Coordinates of N, CA and C in Angstrom, one line a residue:
S1 N -50.6 -14.5 -66.6 CA -49.2 -14.3 -66.4 C -48.9 -13.2 -65.4
R2 N -48.0 -13.5 -64.5 CA -47.7 -12.5 -63.4 C -46.3 -12.0 -63.6
I3 N -46.1 -10.7 -63.6 CA -44.8 -10.1 -63.7 C -44.4 -9.6 -62.3
A4 N -43.2 -10.0 -61.9 CA -42.8 -9.5 -60.6 C -41.7 -8.5 -60.7
T5 N -41.7 -7.5 -59.9 CA -40.7 -6.5 -59.8 C -40.0 -6.6 -58.5
Y6 N -38.7 -6.7 -58.5 CA -37.9 -6.9 -57.3 C -37.0 -5.6 -57.2
I7 N -37.0 -5.2 -56.0 CA -36.1 -4.0 -55.6 C -35.2 -4.5 -54.6
G8 N -33.9 -4.2 -54.7 CA -32.9 -4.6 -53.7 C -31.7 -5.3 -54.4
D9 N -30.9 -5.8 -53.6 CA -29.7 -6.5 -54.1 C -29.6 -7.8 -53.3
N10 N -28.6 -8.6 -53.8 CA -28.4 -9.9 -53.2 C -27.4 -9.9 -52.1
T11 N -27.6 -9.1 -51.1 CA -26.7 -9.0 -49.9 C -27.5 -9.3 -48.7
P12 N -26.9 -9.8 -47.7 CA -25.4 -10.1 -47.5 C -25.0 -11.2 -48.5
A13 N -23.7 -11.1 -48.9 CA -23.1 -12.0 -49.8 C -21.6 -12.3 -49.4
F14 N -21.1 -13.5 -49.7 CA -19.8 -13.8 -49.3 C -19.1 -14.7 -50.4
W15 N -17.8 -14.6 -50.5 CA -17.0 -15.5 -51.3 C -15.7 -15.7 -50.5
V16 N -15.4 -16.9 -50.2 CA -14.2 -17.2 -49.4 C -13.5 -18.4 -50.1
N17 N -12.1 -18.5 -49.8 CA -11.4 -19.6 -50.3 C -10.2 -20.0 -49.4
K18 N -9.6 -21.1 -49.8 CA -8.5 -21.6 -49.0 C -7.2 -20.8 -49.3
D19 N -6.5 -20.5 -48.2 CA -5.2 -19.8 -48.4 C -4.1 -20.5 -47.5
A20 N -4.4 -21.7 -47.1 CA -3.5 -22.5 -46.3 C -3.9 -24.0 -46.3
N21 N -2.9 -24.9 -46.2 CA -3.2 -26.3 -46.2 C -3.9 -26.6 -44.9
Q22 N -4.8 -27.7 -44.9 CA -5.5 -28.1 -43.8 C -5.5 -29.6 -43.8
T23 N -5.1 -30.2 -42.7 CA -5.1 -31.7 -42.5 C -6.5 -32.1 -42.0
I24 N -7.1 -33.1 -42.7 CA -8.4 -33.7 -42.4 C -8.2 -35.1 -41.9
A25 N -8.5 -35.3 -40.6 CA -8.4 -36.7 -40.1 C -9.5 -37.6 -40.7
G26 N -9.2 -38.9 -40.7 CA -10.1 -39.8 -41.3 C -11.3 -40.2 -40.4
D27 N -12.4 -40.5 -41.1 CA -13.6 -41.0 -40.4 C -14.2 -40.1 -39.4
T28 N -14.1 -38.8 -39.6 CA -14.8 -37.8 -38.7 C -15.0 -36.5 -39.5
A29 N -16.1 -35.8 -39.3 CA -16.4 -34.6 -40.0 C -15.5 -33.5 -39.3
V30 N -14.8 -32.7 -40.2 CA -13.9 -31.7 -39.7 C -14.3 -30.4 -40.3
Q31 N -14.4 -29.3 -39.5 CA -14.7 -28.0 -40.1 C -13.6 -27.5 -41.0
L32 N -14.0 -27.1 -42.2 CA -13.1 -26.6 -43.2 C -12.9 -25.1 -42.9
T33 N -11.6 -24.7 -42.9 CA -11.3 -23.3 -42.7 C -11.1 -22.6 -44.0
F34 N -11.5 -21.3 -44.0 CA -11.3 -20.4 -45.1 C -10.6 -19.2 -44.7
E35 N -9.4 -19.0 -45.2 CA -8.5 -18.0 -44.7 C -8.6 -16.7 -45.5
D36 N -9.2 -16.7 -46.7 CA -9.2 -15.6 -47.6 C -10.6 -15.2 -47.9
E37 N -11.0 -14.0 -47.4 CA -12.4 -13.5 -47.7 C -12.3 -12.6 -48.9
V38 N -12.8 -13.0 -50.1 CA -12.7 -12.2 -51.3 C -13.9 -11.2 -51.3
V39 N -15.1 -11.7 -50.8 CA -16.2 -10.8 -50.7 C -16.9 -11.1 -49.4
D40 N -17.2 -10.0 -48.6 CA -17.9 -10.1 -47.4 C -18.7 -8.8 -47.2
S41 N -19.8 -8.8 -47.9 CA -20.6 -7.5 -48.1 C -21.1 -6.9 -46.8
A42 N -21.3 -7.7 -45.8 CA -21.9 -7.2 -44.5 C -21.1 -7.5 -43.3
G43 N -19.9 -7.9 -43.5 CA -19.1 -8.3 -42.3 C -19.7 -9.5 -41.7
A44 N -20.3 -10.4 -42.5 CA -21.0 -11.5 -41.9 C -20.2 -12.8 -41.9
F45 N -19.0 -12.8 -42.4 CA -18.2 -14.0 -42.5 C -17.0 -13.8 -41.6
A46 N -16.8 -14.6 -40.6 CA -15.7 -14.5 -39.7 C -15.4 -15.9 -39.1
S47 N -14.1 -16.2 -38.8 CA -13.7 -17.5 -38.2 C -14.3 -18.7 -38.9
S48 N -14.3 -18.6 -40.3 CA -14.8 -19.7 -41.1 C -16.3 -20.0 -40.9
T49 N -17.0 -19.0 -40.5 CA -18.5 -19.1 -40.2 C -19.2 -17.9 -40.8
F50 N -20.3 -18.3 -41.5 CA -21.2 -17.2 -42.1 C -22.4 -17.0 -41.1
T51 N -22.6 -15.8 -40.7 CA -23.7 -15.5 -39.8 C -24.5 -14.4 -40.5
P52 N -25.6 -14.8 -41.1 CA -26.4 -13.8 -41.9 C -26.8 -12.7 -41.0
Q53 N -26.9 -11.5 -41.6 CA -27.3 -10.3 -40.8 C -28.8 -10.0 -41.1
S54 N -29.4 -10.7 -42.0 CA -30.8 -10.5 -42.2 C -31.5 -11.8 -42.6
S55 N -32.8 -11.9 -42.2 CA -33.5 -13.1 -42.5 C -33.8 -13.2 -44.0
G56 N -34.0 -14.5 -44.4 CA -34.5 -14.7 -45.8 C -33.9 -16.0 -46.3
Y57 N -34.1 -16.2 -47.6 CA -33.5 -17.4 -48.3 C -32.2 -17.0 -48.9
Y58 N -31.3 -18.0 -48.8 CA -29.9 -17.8 -49.4 C -29.5 -19.0 -50.2
F59 N -28.8 -18.7 -51.3 CA -28.2 -19.7 -52.1 C -26.8 -19.9 -51.6
I60 N -26.4 -21.1 -51.3 CA -25.1 -21.5 -50.7 C -24.5 -22.5 -51.6
Y61 N -23.2 -22.3 -51.9 CA -22.4 -23.3 -52.7 C -21.0 -23.4 -52.0
A62 N -20.5 -24.7 -52.0 CA -19.2 -24.9 -51.5 C -18.6 -26.1 -52.2
Q63 N -17.3 -26.1 -52.3 CA -16.6 -27.2 -52.8 C -15.2 -27.3 -52.2
A64 N -14.7 -28.5 -52.1 CA -13.4 -28.8 -51.5 C -12.7 -29.9 -52.3
R65 N -11.4 -29.7 -52.5 CA -10.5 -30.7 -53.1 C -9.4 -31.2 -52.2
F66 N -9.3 -32.5 -52.1 CA -8.1 -33.0 -51.4 C -7.1 -33.6 -52.3
N67 N -5.9 -33.5 -51.9 CA -4.8 -34.1 -52.7 C -4.2 -35.3 -51.9
A68 N -4.4 -36.4 -52.4 CA -3.9 -37.7 -51.8 C -3.9 -38.7 -52.9
N69 N -3.0 -39.7 -52.7 CA -2.9 -40.8 -53.6 C -3.7 -42.0 -53.0
D70 N -4.4 -41.8 -51.9 CA -5.2 -42.8 -51.3 C -6.6 -42.8 -51.8
D71 N -7.2 -43.9 -52.2 CA -8.5 -43.9 -52.7 C -9.5 -44.1 -51.4
A72 N -10.5 -43.3 -51.4 CA -11.5 -43.3 -50.3 C -12.8 -43.7 -50.9
D73 N -13.6 -44.4 -50.2 CA -14.9 -44.8 -50.7 C -15.9 -43.7 -50.5
Q74 N -15.6 -42.7 -49.7 CA -16.5 -41.5 -49.6 C -15.7 -40.3 -49.2
W75 N -16.0 -39.2 -49.9 CA -15.5 -37.9 -49.6 C -16.8 -37.0 -49.6
K76 N -17.0 -36.2 -48.5 CA -18.2 -35.4 -48.4 C -17.8 -34.0 -48.1
M77 N -18.6 -33.1 -48.7 CA -18.6 -31.7 -48.4 C -20.0 -31.4 -47.8
E78 N -20.0 -30.8 -46.5 CA -21.3 -30.7 -45.8 C -21.5 -29.2 -45.4
L79 N -22.8 -28.8 -45.4 CA -23.2 -27.6 -44.9 C -23.8 -27.8 -43.5
Y80 N -23.3 -27.1 -42.5 CA -23.9 -27.2 -41.1 C -24.5 -26.0 -40.7
K81 N -25.8 -26.0 -40.5 CA -26.6 -24.9 -40.0 C -26.8 -25.0 -38.5
N82 N -26.4 -24.1 -37.7 CA -26.5 -24.1 -36.3 C -26.0 -25.4 -35.6
G83 N -24.9 -26.0 -36.2 CA -24.3 -27.2 -35.6 C -24.8 -28.5 -36.1
A84 N -25.8 -28.5 -37.1 CA -26.3 -29.7 -37.6 C -26.1 -29.8 -39.1
S85 N -25.8 -30.9 -39.6 CA -25.6 -31.1 -41.0 C -27.0 -31.0 -41.7
V86 N -27.1 -30.2 -42.7 CA -28.3 -30.0 -43.4 C -28.3 -30.2 -44.9
A87 N -27.0 -30.3 -45.5 CA -26.9 -30.6 -46.9 C -25.5 -31.3 -47.1
I88 N -25.5 -32.3 -48.0 CA -24.3 -33.1 -48.2 C -24.1 -33.3 -49.7
G89 N -22.8 -33.1 -50.1 CA -22.4 -33.5 -51.4 C -21.4 -34.6 -51.2
S90 N -21.5 -35.7 -52.0 CA -20.6 -36.8 -51.7 C -20.1 -37.4 -53.0
T91 N -18.9 -37.9 -53.0 CA -18.3 -38.6 -54.2 C -17.4 -39.7 -53.7
V92 N -17.1 -40.6 -54.6 CA -16.1 -41.7 -54.4 C -14.8 -41.1 -54.9
T93 N -13.7 -41.2 -54.2 CA -12.5 -40.6 -54.6 C -11.5 -41.6 -55.2
R94 N -10.8 -41.1 -56.2 CA -9.8 -41.8 -56.8 C -8.6 -40.9 -57.1
T95 N -8.0 -40.4 -56.0 CA -7.0 -39.4 -56.0 C -7.4 -38.0 -56.6
Q96 N -7.1 -37.0 -55.8 CA -7.3 -35.6 -56.1 C -8.7 -35.3 -56.6
Q97 N -9.7 -35.6 -55.8 CA -11.0 -35.3 -56.2 C -11.6 -34.1 -55.5
T98 N -12.6 -33.5 -56.2 CA -13.3 -32.4 -55.7 C -14.8 -32.8 -55.4
C99 N -15.3 -32.3 -54.3 CA -16.7 -32.6 -54.0 C -17.4 -31.3 -53.8
Q100 N -18.6 -31.2 -54.3 CA -19.4 -30.0 -54.2 C -20.7 -30.2 -53.5
V101 N -21.3 -29.1 -53.0 CA -22.6 -29.1 -52.4 C -23.2 -27.8 -52.6
S102 N -24.5 -27.7 -52.9 CA -25.2 -26.5 -52.9 C -26.6 -26.7 -52.3
S103 N -27.2 -25.5 -51.9 CA -28.5 -25.6 -51.2 C -29.1 -24.3 -51.2
L104 N -30.4 -24.3 -51.1 CA -31.2 -23.1 -50.8 C -31.5 -23.2 -49.3
M105 N -31.1 -22.2 -48.6 CA -31.3 -22.3 -47.1 C -32.0 -21.1 -46.6
Q106 N -32.9 -21.3 -45.6 CA -33.6 -20.2 -44.9 C -32.8 -19.9 -43.6
F107 N -32.6 -18.6 -43.4 CA -31.9 -18.1 -42.2 C -32.8 -17.1 -41.5
N108 N -32.8 -17.1 -40.2 CA -33.5 -16.1 -39.4 C -32.7 -14.8 -39.2
G109 N -31.6 -14.7 -39.7 CA -30.7 -13.5 -39.4 C -29.5 -13.9 -38.6
S110 N -29.2 -13.0 -37.7 CA -28.0 -13.2 -36.9 C -28.1 -14.3 -35.8
S111 N -29.2 -14.8 -35.6 CA -29.4 -16.0 -34.7 C -28.9 -17.3 -35.3
D112 N -28.7 -17.3 -36.6 CA -28.3 -18.5 -37.3 C -26.8 -18.4 -37.7
N113 N -26.2 -19.6 -38.0 CA -24.9 -19.6 -38.5 C -24.7 -20.8 -39.5
L114 N -23.7 -20.7 -40.3 CA -23.4 -21.7 -41.3 C -21.9 -22.0 -41.3
K115 N -21.6 -23.3 -41.2 CA -20.2 -23.7 -41.2 C -20.1 -24.8 -42.3
F116 N -18.8 -25.0 -42.7 CA -18.6 -26.0 -43.8 C -17.7 -27.1 -43.3
Y117 N -18.1 -28.3 -43.5 CA -17.4 -29.5 -43.0 C -17.0 -30.4 -44.2
V118 N -15.9 -31.1 -44.0 CA -15.5 -32.1 -44.9 C -15.2 -33.4 -44.2
Y119 N -15.3 -34.5 -44.9 CA -15.2 -35.8 -44.4 C -14.6 -36.8 -45.4
H120 N -13.8 -37.7 -44.9 CA -13.4 -38.9 -45.8 C -13.4 -40.1 -44.9
N121 N -13.6 -41.2 -45.4 CA -13.8 -42.4 -44.6 C -12.5 -43.3 -44.4
L122 N -11.3 -42.7 -44.6 CA -10.1 -43.5 -44.5 C -9.6 -43.4 -43.0
S123 N -10.2 -44.2 -42.2 CA -9.8 -44.2 -40.7 C -8.3 -44.4 -40.6
G124 N -7.7 -43.6 -39.7 CA -6.3 -43.6 -39.4 C -5.4 -43.0 -40.5
T125 N -6.0 -42.3 -41.5 CA -5.3 -41.6 -42.5 C -5.6 -40.1 -42.5
D126 N -4.6 -39.3 -42.5 CA -4.8 -37.9 -42.7 C -4.7 -37.5 -44.1
I127 N -5.6 -36.7 -44.6 CA -5.6 -36.2 -46.0 C -5.6 -34.7 -45.9
T128 N -4.9 -34.0 -46.9 CA -4.7 -32.6 -46.9 C -5.6 -31.9 -47.9
V129 N -6.4 -31.0 -47.4 CA -7.0 -30.0 -48.3 C -6.0 -28.9 -48.5
E130 N -5.5 -28.8 -49.7 CA -4.4 -27.9 -49.9 C -4.8 -26.5 -50.2
D131 N -3.8 -25.6 -50.1 CA -4.0 -24.2 -50.4 C -4.2 -24.1 -52.0
Q132 N -5.4 -24.3 -52.4 CA -5.7 -24.3 -53.8 C -7.1 -23.5 -53.9
D133 N -7.0 -22.2 -54.0 CA -8.2 -21.4 -53.9 C -9.1 -21.6 -55.2
Q134 N -8.5 -22.1 -56.3 CA -9.4 -22.3 -57.4 C -10.2 -23.6 -57.3
Y135 N -9.8 -24.5 -56.3 CA -10.6 -25.7 -56.1 C -11.4 -25.7 -54.8
T136 N -11.0 -25.0 -53.8 CA -11.6 -25.1 -52.5 C -12.1 -23.7 -52.1
Y137 N -13.4 -23.5 -52.2 CA -14.0 -22.2 -52.0 C -15.5 -22.4 -51.6
A138 N -16.1 -21.3 -51.1 CA -17.5 -21.3 -50.8 C -18.1 -19.9 -51.1
F139 N -19.3 -19.8 -51.4 CA -20.0 -18.5 -51.6 C -21.5 -18.6 -51.3
G140 N -22.1 -17.5 -51.0 CA -23.5 -17.5 -50.8 C -24.0 -16.1 -50.9
F141 N -25.3 -16.0 -51.1 CA -25.9 -14.6 -51.2 C -27.4 -14.8 -50.9
K142 N -28.0 -13.7 -50.4 CA -29.4 -13.6 -50.2 C -30.2 -13.5 -51.5
L143 N -31.3 -14.2 -51.6 CA -32.1 -14.1 -52.7 C -33.1 -12.9 -52.5
I144 N -33.3 -12.2 -53.6 CA -34.3 -11.1 -53.4 C -35.7 -11.6 -53.9
G145 N -36.7 -11.0 -53.4 CA -38.0 -11.3 -53.8 C -38.6 -12.6 -53.4
V146 N -37.9 -13.3 -52.5 CA -38.4 -14.6 -52.0 C -39.0 -14.5 -50.6

């Protein structure tokens, strides 16, 4: 049996949420904006982008809810690392659905960035992610001892 002792804390850490409505065009991935920074321990979250200030492994979670009476066959919440989709949560929607995604991600520090994207497949239809901070938010923190 091995006992590990960890010294440190889980920072940088952030928690952000929606504070304004956002229109999401159909059939294209759109960057989700977060207007309210509840926690930003290292000043690492700005312009709806997380830029880690130190290398390591991070736990990331995000969810978004859209309000629409249109049924979509696919609603996605995506994590984009350095401009590329690396994790996707997906659901079939039947009005006012919430989609979640979580991932363990490795970052090299300030040379990496993380953005949050949403998608629905209703071509030609705009859907709103509303100002509902209890439904649409994201958070992340560095893991210690990894």
